[in-house]
Tab-separated table of C-alpha atoms in Angstrom:
chain	number	residue	atom	x	y	z
A	1	MET	CA	40.272	-33.321	-12.635
A	2	ALA	CA	43.615	-31.685	-11.469
A	3	SER	CA	45.223	-32.698	-14.810
A	4	ALA	CA	42.483	-31.162	-16.905
A	5	PHE	CA	42.608	-28.033	-14.784
A	6	SER	CA	46.468	-27.813	-15.271
A	7	LEU	CA	46.185	-28.149	-18.951
A	8	LEU	CA	43.563	-25.328	-19.012
A	9	GLU	CA	46.015	-23.137	-17.035
A	10	GLU	CA	48.631	-23.733	-19.813
A	11	GLU	CA	46.249	-22.880	-22.543
A	12	LEU	CA	45.205	-19.623	-20.739
A	13	SER	CA	48.915	-18.636	-20.243
A	14	CYS	CA	50.734	-15.768	-22.265
A	15	PRO	CA	53.704	-17.153	-24.070
A	16	VAL	CA	55.627	-14.133	-23.276
A	17	CYS	CA	55.128	-13.810	-19.503
A	18	SER	CA	53.736	-17.372	-18.750
A	19	GLU	CA	51.234	-15.681	-16.507
A	20	ILE	CA	47.361	-15.971	-17.046
A	21	PHE	CA	46.454	-13.533	-19.781
A	22	ARG	CA	45.857	-9.838	-18.638
A	23	ASP	CA	43.820	-7.882	-21.206
A	24	PRO	CA	44.288	-10.493	-23.957
A	25	VAL	CA	44.513	-9.378	-27.577
A	26	VAL	CA	44.589	-11.763	-30.712
A	27	LEU	CA	46.658	-11.375	-33.936
A	28	ARG	CA	45.614	-12.073	-37.517
A	29	CYS	CA	47.666	-15.346	-37.207
A	30	SER	CA	45.403	-16.386	-34.220
A	31	HIS	CA	48.006	-16.134	-31.402
A	32	SER	CA	47.112	-14.464	-28.343
A	33	PHE	CA	49.157	-12.408	-25.817
A	34	CYS	CA	48.769	-9.980	-22.859
A	35	LYS	CA	48.297	-6.475	-24.420
A	36	ALA	CA	51.268	-5.110	-22.339
A	37	CYS	CA	53.354	-8.041	-23.210
A	38	LEU	CA	52.968	-7.679	-26.953
A	39	GLN	CA	53.586	-3.744	-26.924
A	40	GLN	CA	56.802	-4.316	-24.953
A	41	TYR	CA	57.854	-7.081	-27.325
A	42	TRP	CA	57.016	-4.793	-30.351
A	43	GLU	CA	58.973	-1.911	-28.906
A	44	HIS	CA	61.974	-4.132	-28.145
A	45	LYS	CA	62.008	-5.806	-31.576
A	46	GLY	CA	61.291	-2.463	-33.435
A	47	SER	CA	58.679	-4.212	-35.698
A	48	GLN	CA	55.189	-5.534	-35.362
A	49	GLU	CA	55.547	-9.384	-35.717
A	50	CYS	CA	53.931	-12.295	-33.748
A	51	PRO	CA	56.428	-13.451	-30.937
A	52	LEU	CA	55.508	-17.144	-31.840
A	53	CYS	CA	55.377	-17.509	-35.641
A	54	ARG	CA	57.164	-14.319	-36.573
A	55	GLY	CA	54.301	-13.351	-38.769
A	56	ARG	CA	54.168	-9.657	-39.603
A	57	SER	CA	51.078	-7.952	-38.200
A	58	SER	CA	49.297	-5.018	-40.171
A	59	MET	CA	47.502	-4.008	-36.979
A	60	ALA	CA	49.060	-1.240	-34.953
A	61	HIS	CA	46.308	-1.788	-32.300
A	62	PRO	CA	45.610	-5.721	-32.043
A	63	VAL	CA	41.936	-6.731	-31.480
A	64	PRO	CA	40.928	-7.510	-27.752
A	65	SER	CA	39.813	-11.008	-27.336
A	66	LEU	CA	36.716	-10.679	-24.977
A	67	SER	CA	36.007	-14.523	-24.935
A	68	LEU	CA	39.613	-15.394	-23.951
A	69	LYS	CA	39.363	-12.478	-21.137
A	70	ASN	CA	36.203	-13.988	-19.829
A	71	ALA	CA	37.757	-17.368	-19.763
A	72	CYS	CA	40.686	-16.266	-17.801
A	73	GLU	CA	38.544	-14.431	-15.314
A	74	SER	CA	36.536	-17.494	-14.750
A	75	PHE	CA	39.856	-19.611	-14.529
A	76	LEU	CA	41.200	-17.524	-11.752
A	77	LYS	CA	38.059	-17.302	-9.934
A	78	GLU	CA	37.901	-21.072	-9.687
A	79	ARG	CA	41.617	-21.156	-8.843
A	80	SER	CA	41.008	-18.742	-6.112
A	81	GLN	CA	38.094	-20.828	-4.641
A	82	ARG	CA	40.115	-23.873	-4.813
A	83	ALA	CA	42.952	-22.395	-2.921
A	84	GLU	CA	40.594	-20.954	-0.201
A	85	ALA	CA	38.975	-24.523	0.071
A	86	GLY	CA	42.316	-26.146	0.852
A	87	PRO	CA	43.239	-29.704	-0.346
A	88	VAL	CA	40.665	-32.017	-1.731
A	89	LEU	CA	39.656	-34.642	0.711
A	90	CYS	CA	38.008	-38.210	0.326
A	91	SER	CA	34.345	-38.010	0.539
A	92	LEU	CA	33.984	-41.159	2.371
A	93	HIS	CA	37.061	-40.928	4.830
A	94	ASN	CA	37.930	-37.144	4.842
A	95	GLU	CA	41.471	-38.218	4.127
A	96	LYS	CA	43.972	-36.761	1.550
A	97	LEU	CA	43.626	-38.302	-1.999
A	98	LYS	CA	47.107	-39.443	-2.196
A	99	LEU	CA	46.732	-42.439	-4.534
A	100	PHE	CA	45.260	-43.212	-7.963
A	101	CYS	CA	43.149	-46.293	-8.585
A	102	LEU	CA	44.235	-47.352	-12.147
A	103	GLU	CA	41.276	-49.829	-12.529
A	104	ASP	CA	38.740	-47.210	-11.650
A	105	GLN	CA	40.577	-44.231	-12.765
A	106	ILE	CA	39.757	-42.029	-9.769
A	107	PRO	CA	41.951	-40.514	-6.771
A	108	VAL	CA	41.444	-42.456	-3.593
A	109	CYS	CA	42.888	-42.087	0.031
A	110	ASN	CA	44.857	-44.806	1.949
A	111	ILE	CA	41.738	-46.083	3.584
A	112	CYS	CA	40.062	-46.642	0.133
A	113	GLN	CA	43.046	-48.580	-0.957
A	114	ALA	CA	42.701	-51.101	1.806
A	115	SER	CA	38.868	-51.417	1.316
A	116	LYS	CA	37.267	-54.558	-0.226
A	117	LYS	CA	36.035	-52.330	-3.146
A	118	HIS	CA	39.609	-51.994	-4.275
A	119	ASP	CA	40.930	-55.449	-3.830
A	120	ASN	CA	43.596	-56.383	-6.272
A	121	HIS	CA	43.539	-52.906	-7.903
A	122	LYS	CA	46.721	-51.357	-8.881
A	123	PHE	CA	47.512	-47.935	-7.509
A	124	ARG	CA	49.847	-44.916	-8.297
A	125	PRO	CA	50.793	-41.949	-6.286
A	126	VAL	CA	48.536	-39.127	-7.428
A	127	GLN	CA	51.622	-36.936	-8.760
A	128	GLU	CA	53.087	-39.985	-10.728
A	129	ALA	CA	49.669	-40.694	-12.227
A	130	ALA	CA	49.016	-37.075	-12.931
A	131	GLU	CA	52.312	-36.765	-14.728
A	132	GLU	CA	51.415	-39.816	-16.846
A	133	ASN	CA	48.139	-38.684	-17.812
A	134	LYS	CA	49.578	-35.199	-18.578
A	135	GLU	CA	52.000	-36.877	-20.982
A	136	GLU	CA	49.318	-38.738	-22.518
A	137	LEU	CA	47.125	-35.518	-23.069
A	138	ARG	CA	50.316	-33.661	-24.326
A	139	THR	CA	50.760	-36.591	-27.028
A	140	ALA	CA	47.117	-36.145	-27.894
A	141	LEU	CA	47.613	-32.434	-27.961
A	142	ALA	CA	50.410	-32.354	-30.577
A	143	PRO	CA	48.445	-33.439	-33.594
A	144	LEU	CA	45.765	-30.803	-32.528
A	145	GLN	CA	48.404	-28.192	-32.199
A	146	LYS	CA	49.775	-29.286	-35.562
A	147	LYS	CA	46.217	-29.025	-37.125
A	148	LEU	CA	45.636	-25.473	-35.673
A	149	LYS	CA	48.932	-24.520	-37.079
A	150	ALA	CA	47.746	-25.680	-40.541
A	151	PHE	CA	44.478	-23.969	-40.162
A	152	ASN	CA	46.271	-20.670	-39.153
A	153	ALA	CA	48.542	-21.001	-42.162
A	154	VAL	CA	45.507	-21.462	-44.460
A	155	LYS	CA	43.502	-18.687	-42.797
A	156	LEU	CA	46.558	-16.328	-43.198
A	157	ILE	CA	46.574	-17.300	-46.893
A	158	CYS	CA	42.740	-16.585	-47.023
A	159	ASP	CA	43.374	-13.101	-45.476
A	160	GLN	CA	46.022	-12.456	-47.998
A	161	THR	CA	43.714	-13.468	-50.762
A	162	ALA	CA	40.912	-11.457	-49.519
A	163	GLU	CA	43.209	-8.428	-49.335
A	164	HIS	CA	44.521	-9.220	-53.084
A	165	ILE	CA	40.871	-9.757	-54.283
A	166	LYS	CA	39.997	-6.192	-53.143
A	167	SER	CA	43.195	-4.847	-54.620
A	168	GLN	CA	42.465	-6.663	-57.905
A	169	ALA	CA	38.849	-5.321	-58.009
A	170	GLN	CA	40.190	-1.782	-57.533
A	171	HIS	CA	42.865	-2.207	-60.155
A	172	THR	CA	40.586	-3.945	-62.718
A	173	GLU	CA	38.018	-1.064	-62.213
A	174	ARG	CA	40.619	1.498	-62.760
A	175	GLN	CA	41.719	-0.411	-66.109
A	176	ILE	CA	38.010	-0.657	-67.326
A	177	LYS	CA	37.533	3.143	-66.740
A	178	MET	CA	40.727	3.899	-68.550
A	179	GLU	CA	39.754	1.489	-71.465
A	180	PHE	CA	36.306	3.275	-71.704
A	181	GLU	CA	37.768	6.620	-71.259
A	182	GLU	CA	39.876	6.015	-74.416
A	183	ILE	CA	36.460	4.908	-76.202
A	184	HIS	CA	34.786	7.791	-75.049
A	185	GLN	CA	37.521	10.232	-76.163
A	186	PHE	CA	37.650	8.611	-79.666
A	187	LEU	CA	33.877	9.077	-79.928
A	188	LYS	CA	34.166	12.581	-78.775
A	189	ASP	CA	36.867	13.436	-81.442
A	190	GLU	CA	34.757	11.547	-84.135
A	191	GLU	CA	31.681	13.754	-83.103
A	192	ALA	CA	33.661	16.937	-83.096
A	193	ALA	CA	35.274	16.019	-86.593
A	194	ARG	CA	31.730	15.280	-88.039
A	195	ILE	CA	30.169	18.225	-86.708
A	196	THR	CA	32.971	20.364	-87.928
A	197	ALA	CA	32.522	19.006	-91.423
A	198	LEU	CA	28.923	19.661	-91.393
A	199	ARG	CA	29.618	23.245	-90.197
A	200	GLU	CA	31.970	23.730	-93.181
A	201	GLU	CA	29.490	22.662	-95.477
A	202	GLU	CA	26.877	24.803	-94.150
A	203	GLU	CA	29.086	27.781	-94.332
A	204	GLN	CA	30.028	27.006	-98.004
A	205	LYS	CA	26.620	26.423	-98.985
A	206	SER	CA	25.194	29.357	-97.090
A	207	GLN	CA	27.665	31.735	-98.621
A	208	LYS	CA	27.027	30.476	-102.158
A	209	MET	CA	23.140	31.008	-101.563
A	210	LYS	CA	23.858	34.352	-100.052
A	211	GLU	CA	25.826	35.528	-103.257
A	212	LYS	CA	22.915	34.103	-105.409
A	213	ILE	CA	20.210	35.795	-103.558
A	214	GLU	CA	22.109	39.148	-103.783
A	215	LYS	CA	22.558	38.498	-107.531
A	216	MET	CA	18.773	37.699	-107.786
A	217	THR	CA	17.823	40.773	-105.921
A	218	GLU	CA	19.894	43.071	-108.226
A	219	GLU	CA	18.295	41.533	-111.178
A	220	ILE	CA	14.694	41.807	-109.815
A	221	SER	CA	15.313	45.480	-108.856
A	222	SER	CA	16.501	46.114	-112.359
A	223	LEU	CA	13.539	44.328	-114.056
A	224	SER	CA	11.231	46.104	-111.617
A	225	GLU	CA	12.425	49.457	-112.630
A	226	GLN	CA	12.268	48.618	-116.499
A	227	ILE	CA	8.626	47.393	-115.949
A	228	ARG	CA	7.707	50.506	-113.872
A	229	ALA	CA	8.999	52.835	-116.796
A	230	ILE	CA	7.209	50.817	-119.636
A	231	GLU	CA	4.021	50.958	-117.650
A	232	GLN	CA	4.461	54.701	-117.242
A	233	GLU	CA	4.819	55.205	-120.950
A	234	LEU	CA	1.696	53.061	-121.383
A	235	GLY	CA	-0.299	55.780	-119.408
A	236	ALA	CA	1.258	58.677	-121.515
A	237	GLU	CA	-0.794	60.646	-124.097
A	238	ASP	CA	-0.921	59.189	-127.556
A	239	VAL	CA	1.273	61.714	-129.229
A	240	SER	CA	3.908	61.546	-126.527
A	241	PHE	CA	3.490	57.756	-126.457
A	242	LEU	CA	4.113	57.360	-130.180
A	243	GLN	CA	7.235	59.827	-130.071
A	244	SER	CA	9.063	57.887	-127.362
A	245	TYR	CA	7.695	54.349	-128.637
A	246	LYS	CA	10.946	53.351	-130.243
A	247	ASP	CA	12.974	53.992	-127.109
A	248	THR	CA	10.322	52.383	-125.037
A	249	GLN	CA	10.369	49.342	-127.302
A	250	ASN	CA	14.099	49.039	-127.021
A	251	ARG	CA	13.901	49.165	-123.271
A	252	ALA	CA	11.181	46.561	-123.408
A	253	GLN	CA	13.652	44.070	-124.615
A	254	CYS	CA	14.859	41.771	-121.908
A	255	THR	CA	18.774	41.276	-121.922
A	256	LEU	CA	18.784	38.892	-118.760
A	257	GLY	CA	18.611	35.334	-119.242
A	258	ASP	CA	16.243	33.023	-117.408
A	259	PRO	CA	17.129	32.472	-113.705
A	260	GLU	CA	19.270	29.425	-112.826
A	261	LYS	CA	17.580	26.715	-111.016
A	262	VAL	CA	18.974	25.908	-107.672
A	263	SER	CA	21.059	22.739	-107.698
A	264	GLU	CA	23.137	20.951	-104.909
A	265	ALA	CA	22.244	23.768	-102.631
A	266	LEU	CA	21.107	21.804	-99.641
A	267	ILE	CA	23.102	20.050	-97.035
A	268	ASP	CA	24.238	16.534	-98.223
A	269	VAL	CA	22.447	14.957	-95.134
A	270	ALA	CA	22.941	11.414	-96.344
A	271	LYS	CA	26.668	11.994	-96.671
A	272	HIS	CA	26.682	12.904	-92.919
A	273	LEU	CA	24.363	10.485	-91.440
A	274	GLY	CA	24.240	7.474	-93.742
A	275	ASN	CA	25.720	4.474	-91.845
A	276	LEU	CA	27.158	6.831	-89.337
A	277	LYS	CA	27.312	4.225	-86.503
A	278	TYR	CA	28.836	1.571	-88.853
A	279	ARG	CA	31.358	3.943	-90.305
A	280	VAL	CA	32.645	5.199	-86.830
A	281	TRP	CA	32.649	1.570	-85.672
A	282	GLU	CA	34.763	0.528	-88.700
A	283	LYS	CA	37.050	3.434	-88.030
A	284	MET	CA	37.230	2.509	-84.576
A	285	LEU	CA	38.417	-1.015	-85.420
A	286	GLY	CA	41.474	0.455	-87.061
A	287	THR	CA	42.542	1.994	-83.708
A	288	VAL	CA	42.520	-1.127	-81.503
A	289	GLN	CA	44.359	-4.369	-81.652
A	290	TYR	CA	42.351	-7.660	-81.178
A	291	THR	CA	44.235	-10.438	-79.451
A	292	PRO	CA	42.546	-13.836	-79.518
A	293	VAL	CA	44.291	-14.981	-76.447
A	294	THR	CA	43.953	-13.350	-73.002
A	295	LEU	CA	46.482	-14.320	-70.292
A	296	ASP	CA	45.476	-15.389	-66.779
A	297	PRO	CA	47.323	-13.245	-64.090
A	298	ASN	CA	46.266	-15.535	-61.373
A	299	THR	CA	48.031	-18.608	-62.851
A	300	ALA	CA	51.163	-17.023	-64.152
A	301	HIS	CA	54.475	-17.987	-62.852
A	302	PRO	CA	55.648	-15.628	-60.006
A	303	LYS	CA	58.623	-14.263	-62.034
A	304	LEU	CA	56.424	-13.425	-65.078
A	305	SER	CA	54.717	-10.078	-65.378
A	306	LEU	CA	51.704	-9.635	-67.640
A	307	SER	CA	50.917	-6.457	-69.591
A	308	GLU	CA	48.114	-4.195	-68.400
A	309	ASP	CA	45.930	-5.507	-71.205
A	310	LEU	CA	47.040	-9.279	-70.397
A	311	THR	CA	48.251	-9.925	-73.848
A	312	SER	CA	51.992	-10.164	-73.497
A	313	ILE	CA	54.539	-11.475	-70.950
A	314	ASP	CA	57.542	-10.014	-69.197
A	315	ARG	CA	59.775	-11.151	-66.294
A	316	GLY	CA	58.412	-10.024	-62.966
A	317	ARG	CA	54.024	-10.832	-58.493
A	318	GLN	CA	53.765	-13.827	-56.385
A	319	PHE	CA	50.227	-15.601	-55.850
A	320	THR	CA	49.141	-19.031	-54.544
A	321	SER	CA	47.223	-20.058	-57.769
A	322	ARG	CA	50.189	-19.600	-60.046
A	323	PHE	CA	52.377	-22.091	-61.632
A	324	TRP	CA	55.866	-22.509	-59.735
A	325	LYS	CA	57.602	-25.294	-61.558
A	326	ALA	CA	57.500	-23.972	-65.207
A	327	PHE	CA	57.248	-20.526	-66.710
A	328	CYS	CA	53.602	-20.986	-67.638
A	329	THR	CA	50.307	-19.144	-67.433
A	330	LEU	CA	46.717	-20.207	-68.380
A	331	THR	CA	44.840	-18.282	-71.209
A	332	ARG	CA	41.094	-17.681	-71.876
A	333	ALA	CA	41.418	-19.736	-74.759
A	334	LEU	CA	42.011	-22.676	-72.331
A	335	PHE	CA	45.489	-23.868	-73.522
A	336	VAL	CA	48.796	-23.352	-71.765
A	337	LEU	CA	51.388	-20.839	-73.129
A	338	CYS	CA	54.945	-21.600	-71.918
A	339	VAL	CA	58.026	-19.367	-72.283
A	340	THR	CA	61.460	-21.022	-72.440
A	341	SER	CA	63.603	-19.973	-69.472
A	342	PRO	CA	67.166	-19.024	-70.425
A	343	VAL	CA	69.941	-21.452	-68.964
């Protein structure tokens, strides 16, 4: 019981001051310290790193550990109660428990040692037995601590991966928006160019039709005046009519040709709308470059830097799923592309 209590005291002690935690805080690497101890350590070092594993901390204000604080308070309360109660005595003989029975694995007093119940049993002094058991627990504790260290290391990688995923998503979103902005701009330019062409044709044909209308108006006015004069002669007296008949007859001769029929006067709608989407798409194909292989940035060697469109390689960010032993990267076409490293 005393051994377990001592082990608990070790687990609840700050690695910096070796006292029971006061206002414990926990870092991202899972190591805990007194809040004041950690702040003093950071001020002394001039950097925010874990005093145990030296891992860098991005938290200016470490997270308080309420569960650890409650455990420390419970431990201190129990230790205080034990101190007030004095040494633990044998429940049968009210004597100090100075020996430890190896067969029964319990602490006993000197009277218990001499009793029939413990005939032929082996004993050790309590302090010696406690130290032996502590050593056994320390041995059993080592692989647990090793495993905890491994879990902390993997958790640290997971934390970094989570941050990288967020960064990846933000960067990829920006790239997607940029790609679509280029497409939108291309479509806007095409729309503007085709509307301009339509407006130019409208202006040309409207001007041509305006000139034709003006000419037709003049000819209509001339014919109307000629008809009015002839009709006026038709209403004259016979003698007067006959006297001016020759002149009237000459005026009745039409020197104007027949009006020309309107041809190619309308907007060539088919030219502007015919297969419009296909023609724009076909033109857009000429402005983009298709690459059948897309490189995977997650698996590229740390010294390889991929272009923004993931189609070319240069020297240059490190990540866990990347190749390390060869200058390689996976592709979306599921074959490996390797680059020869210069000697």
